[in-house]
Short mmCIF file of C-alpha atoms in Angstrom, two decimals:
data_model
loop_
_atom_site.label_atom_id
_atom_site.label_comp_id
_atom_site.label_asym_id
_atom_site.label_seq_id
_atom_site.Cartn_x
_atom_site.Cartn_y
_atom_site.Cartn_z
CA ASN S 91 85.44 114.47 108.34
CA ALA S 92 88.06 112.97 106.07
CA GLY S 93 91.16 111.71 107.78
CA VAL S 94 94.75 112.34 106.78
CA MET S 95 95.22 111.55 103.10
CA GLN S 96 98.44 110.45 101.51
CA ASN S 97 99.16 109.77 97.89
CA PRO S 98 100.28 107.85 96.13
CA ARG S 99 99.90 104.78 98.34
CA HIS S 100 102.59 102.96 96.41
CA LEU S 101 105.39 104.51 94.42
CA VAL S 102 108.07 102.76 92.40
CA ARG S 103 111.09 104.72 91.28
CA ARG S 104 114.34 103.76 89.58
CA ARG S 105 117.62 104.81 91.15
CA GLY S 106 118.36 108.44 90.37
CA GLN S 107 114.74 109.51 89.86
CA GLU S 108 112.80 111.89 92.06
CA ALA S 109 110.02 110.86 94.43
CA ARG S 110 107.26 113.23 95.54
CA LEU S 111 105.01 112.17 98.38
CA ARG S 112 101.91 114.15 99.25
CA CYS S 113 100.05 114.56 102.51
CA SER S 114 96.77 116.36 103.09
CA PRO S 115 96.18 116.87 106.81
CA MET S 116 92.83 116.57 108.51
CA LYS S 117 90.55 119.55 108.07
CA GLY S 118 91.47 122.26 110.53
CA HIS S 119 94.93 120.84 111.23
CA SER S 120 97.85 123.09 110.42
CA HIS S 121 100.65 120.96 111.88
CA VAL S 122 102.16 118.14 109.84
CA TYR S 123 104.78 115.56 110.79
CA TRP S 124 106.58 113.14 108.47
CA TYR S 125 107.90 109.79 109.65
CA ARG S 126 109.80 107.03 107.89
CA GLN S 127 109.65 103.33 108.62
CA LEU S 128 112.56 101.34 107.24
CA PRO S 129 112.19 97.55 107.00
CA GLU S 130 112.30 95.93 110.45
CA GLU S 131 112.51 99.34 112.12
CA GLY S 132 110.11 101.54 114.05
CA LEU S 133 108.70 104.86 112.92
CA LYS S 134 111.40 107.55 112.85
CA PHE S 135 110.64 111.27 112.95
CA MET S 136 111.82 113.22 109.92
CA VAL S 137 110.35 116.72 109.89
CA TYR S 138 107.67 118.90 111.49
CA LEU S 139 106.02 121.66 109.49
CA GLN S 140 103.38 124.31 109.91
CA LYS S 141 101.89 126.19 107.01
CA GLU S 142 104.78 127.80 105.09
CA ASN S 143 107.25 127.01 107.87
CA ILE S 144 109.65 124.21 108.68
CA ILE S 145 109.67 124.00 112.47
CA ASP S 146 112.00 121.06 113.04
CA GLU S 147 113.88 119.09 110.41
CA SER S 148 116.32 117.40 112.76
CA GLY S 149 115.34 113.94 111.49
CA MET S 150 115.79 114.68 107.80
CA PRO S 151 118.82 113.28 105.97
CA LYS S 152 121.14 116.16 105.12
CA GLU S 153 121.06 115.65 101.38
CA ARG S 154 118.43 114.87 98.75
CA PHE S 155 115.44 115.20 101.12
CA SER S 156 113.26 118.28 101.43
CA ALA S 157 109.77 119.05 102.68
CA GLU S 158 107.31 121.87 102.32
CA PHE S 159 103.83 122.75 103.48
CA PRO S 160 102.58 125.63 101.32
CA LYS S 161 99.80 128.02 102.22
CA GLU S 162 97.52 126.17 99.81
CA GLY S 163 97.67 122.49 99.02
CA PRO S 164 99.19 119.43 100.57
CA SER S 165 102.50 118.98 102.30
CA ILE S 166 105.13 117.48 100.00
CA LEU S 167 108.08 115.30 100.93
CA ARG S 168 110.55 115.31 98.07
CA ILE S 169 113.41 112.87 97.62
CA GLN S 170 115.84 113.64 94.83
CA GLN S 171 118.07 111.07 93.13
CA VAL S 172 116.58 108.18 95.07
CA VAL S 173 118.77 105.26 96.12
CA ARG S 174 117.79 101.73 97.16
CA GLY S 175 118.17 102.66 100.83
CA ASP S 176 115.31 105.14 100.48
CA SER S 177 112.88 102.23 100.05
CA ALA S 178 110.59 102.52 103.05
CA ALA S 179 107.10 103.42 104.17
CA TYR S 180 106.63 107.15 104.66
CA PHE S 181 103.86 108.29 106.97
CA CYS S 182 102.55 111.72 107.68
CA ALA S 183 100.53 112.76 110.67
CA SER S 184 98.67 115.94 111.51
CA SER S 185 97.50 117.62 114.66
CA PRO S 186 95.46 120.70 115.46
CA SER S 187 98.16 122.10 117.69
CA GLY S 188 101.91 122.11 117.94
CA GLN S 189 101.70 120.95 121.52
CA ARG S 190 103.24 117.51 121.51
CA THR S 191 100.77 116.27 124.14
CA TYR S 192 98.12 116.33 121.45
CA GLU S 193 97.57 113.01 119.72
CA GLN S 194 98.66 112.83 116.12
CA TYR S 195 96.40 111.54 113.36
CA PHE S 196 98.21 109.37 110.87
CA GLY S 197 97.71 108.83 107.19
CA PRO S 198 97.86 105.38 105.53
CA GLY S 199 101.41 105.88 104.34
CA THR S 200 103.22 105.81 101.00
CA ARG S 201 105.34 102.75 100.29
CA LEU S 202 108.32 103.76 98.19
CA THR S 203 110.22 101.08 96.34
CA VAL S 204 113.45 102.00 94.59
CA THR S 205 114.54 99.55 91.93
CA ILE L 1251 120.65 108.23 121.78
CA LEU L 1252 117.21 107.92 123.37
CA ASN L 1253 115.79 104.41 123.26
CA VAL L 1254 112.21 103.24 123.58
CA GLU L 1255 111.87 99.51 124.07
CA GLN L 1256 108.71 97.47 123.84
CA SER L 1257 108.24 93.92 125.01
CA PRO L 1258 107.35 91.37 124.05
CA GLN L 1259 107.95 91.81 120.34
CA SER L 1260 104.94 89.61 119.59
CA LEU L 1261 102.23 87.91 121.55
CA HIS L 1262 99.70 85.20 120.69
CA VAL L 1263 96.68 84.81 122.96
CA GLN L 1264 93.31 83.09 122.86
CA GLU L 1265 90.07 85.00 122.66
CA GLY L 1266 89.00 85.93 126.16
CA ASP L 1267 92.51 86.05 127.62
CA SER L 1268 93.66 89.23 129.28
CA THR L 1269 97.10 90.44 128.32
CA ASN L 1270 99.57 93.19 128.94
CA PHE L 1271 102.77 94.53 127.43
CA THR L 1272 105.46 96.98 128.38
CA CYS L 1273 106.98 100.16 127.05
CA SER L 1274 110.30 101.29 128.58
CA PHE L 1275 111.60 104.78 128.03
CA PRO L 1276 114.19 107.20 129.46
CA SER L 1277 113.17 108.40 132.90
CA SER L 1278 114.86 111.79 132.51
CA ASN L 1279 113.31 114.78 130.74
CA PHE L 1280 109.94 113.05 130.42
CA TYR L 1281 107.16 115.08 128.86
CA ALA L 1282 104.55 112.66 127.52
CA LEU L 1283 103.97 109.10 126.39
CA HIS L 1284 101.71 108.20 123.48
CA TRP L 1285 100.12 104.81 122.78
CA TYR L 1286 98.93 103.92 119.27
CA ARG L 1287 97.13 100.94 117.83
CA TRP L 1288 98.14 99.94 114.30
CA GLU L 1289 96.11 97.42 112.37
CA THR L 1290 97.61 95.89 109.25
CA ALA L 1291 96.97 97.97 106.12
CA LYS L 1292 95.54 100.83 108.19
CA SER L 1293 96.91 103.98 109.82
CA PRO L 1294 98.20 104.10 113.39
CA GLU L 1295 95.34 105.22 115.63
CA ALA L 1296 95.90 107.14 118.86
CA LEU L 1297 94.82 105.35 122.03
CA PHE L 1298 96.19 107.46 124.87
CA VAL L 1299 98.44 110.40 125.60
CA MET L 1300 99.78 110.19 129.15
CA THR L 1301 101.63 112.95 130.94
CA LEU L 1302 101.46 112.47 134.72
CA ASN L 1303 103.32 109.95 136.84
CA GLY L 1304 100.82 107.44 138.19
CA ASP L 1305 98.35 108.26 135.44
CA GLU L 1306 95.93 105.53 134.46
CA LYS L 1307 93.77 105.82 131.36
CA LYS L 1308 91.05 103.55 130.06
CA LYS L 1309 89.18 103.14 126.78
CA GLY L 1310 86.76 100.23 126.78
CA ARG L 1311 88.70 97.05 127.53
CA ILE L 1312 92.08 98.75 127.04
CA SER L 1313 93.86 100.58 129.81
CA ALA L 1314 97.34 101.98 130.38
CA THR L 1315 99.43 102.98 133.36
CA LEU L 1316 102.45 105.24 133.57
CA ASN L 1317 105.49 105.32 135.84
CA THR L 1318 107.73 108.19 134.82
CA LYS L 1319 110.18 107.76 137.71
CA GLU L 1320 111.21 104.29 136.61
CA GLY L 1321 110.49 104.84 132.93
CA TYR L 1322 107.79 102.37 131.98
CA SER L 1323 104.19 102.15 130.88
CA TYR L 1324 101.96 99.09 130.73
CA LEU L 1325 99.12 98.54 128.29
CA TYR L 1326 96.44 96.09 129.41
CA ILE L 1327 93.75 94.46 127.31
CA LYS L 1328 90.99 92.72 129.24
CA GLY L 1329 89.19 89.81 127.56
CA SER L 1330 91.03 90.01 124.23
CA GLN L 1331 88.96 89.76 121.07
CA PRO L 1332 90.14 88.88 117.53
CA GLU L 1333 89.54 92.51 116.52
CA ASP L 1334 92.21 93.55 119.06
CA SER L 1335 94.81 91.94 116.80
CA ALA L 1336 97.17 94.75 115.85
CA THR L 1337 100.57 96.20 116.59
CA TYR L 1338 100.61 98.44 119.65
CA LEU L 1339 103.14 101.26 119.52
CA CYS L 1340 104.33 103.52 122.26
CA ALA L 1341 106.11 106.81 121.64
CA PHE L 1342 108.14 108.85 124.13
CA LEU L 1343 108.26 112.62 124.13
CA GLY L 1344 111.19 114.23 125.92
CA GLY L 1345 110.58 117.93 126.37
CA SER L 1346 107.79 120.12 125.07
CA GLN L 1347 109.73 120.90 121.89
CA GLY L 1348 110.89 117.35 121.31
CA ASN L 1349 109.66 114.83 118.81
CA LEU L 1350 108.03 111.46 119.28
CA ILE L 1351 110.45 108.55 119.58
CA PHE L 1352 108.63 105.36 118.73
CA GLY L 1353 109.26 101.83 119.92
CA LYS L 1354 109.12 98.99 117.42
CA GLY L 1355 105.78 97.84 118.77
CA THR L 1356 104.22 94.71 120.22
CA LYS L 1357 102.34 92.65 117.66
CA LEU L 1358 99.29 91.05 119.24
CA SER L 1359 97.42 88.15 117.60
CA VAL L 1360 94.18 86.99 119.18
CA LYS L 1361 92.93 83.57 118.09
CA PRO L 1362 89.18 82.95 118.11
#
């Protein structure tokens, strides 16, 4: 049973470019969470999605960031017009249920570097 | 702003030592506390999800306790081994519709 997959593992973008981060949840999981870890900081919640629905995006920056989880395919976190401050590790996690008492299964993360 | 604090920030022990560290969280609106183990270059791995005051959970040599009234949880490792070296994260959940608020972790290094 493959775990949570994220790709790419490392992504380098120049300022102003777009970054697309992909997350394939564990088989049978329909709930996906995205987290960001800035340097010297802990994991910070960004957005919670179910298939075709954004449930909670209270942690997403208001501009340039968007997320989707289509009926088919991986969840995508999209960052438009990246800036240096977007450099961070982005993790996704999945769970079989939306109940927050379920443990979340994390992917290996995508390390975004903006030059 | 809800704060989750973990202490110490880092810990160095010898193989065979037992150790423990603390997670402090808001005592109001508690719903659950998660513990994760995060080895370098790997994904965070769930250890425990704790929901009841006084709860104690165990997995091998690792155990955790929970005090929701005073807002803290302890993680204990008995007879530390080099493979226990990792960062241990706790995450607080306030309310059934809330989101996990992570501490910065305790980085444990176990010397053989």
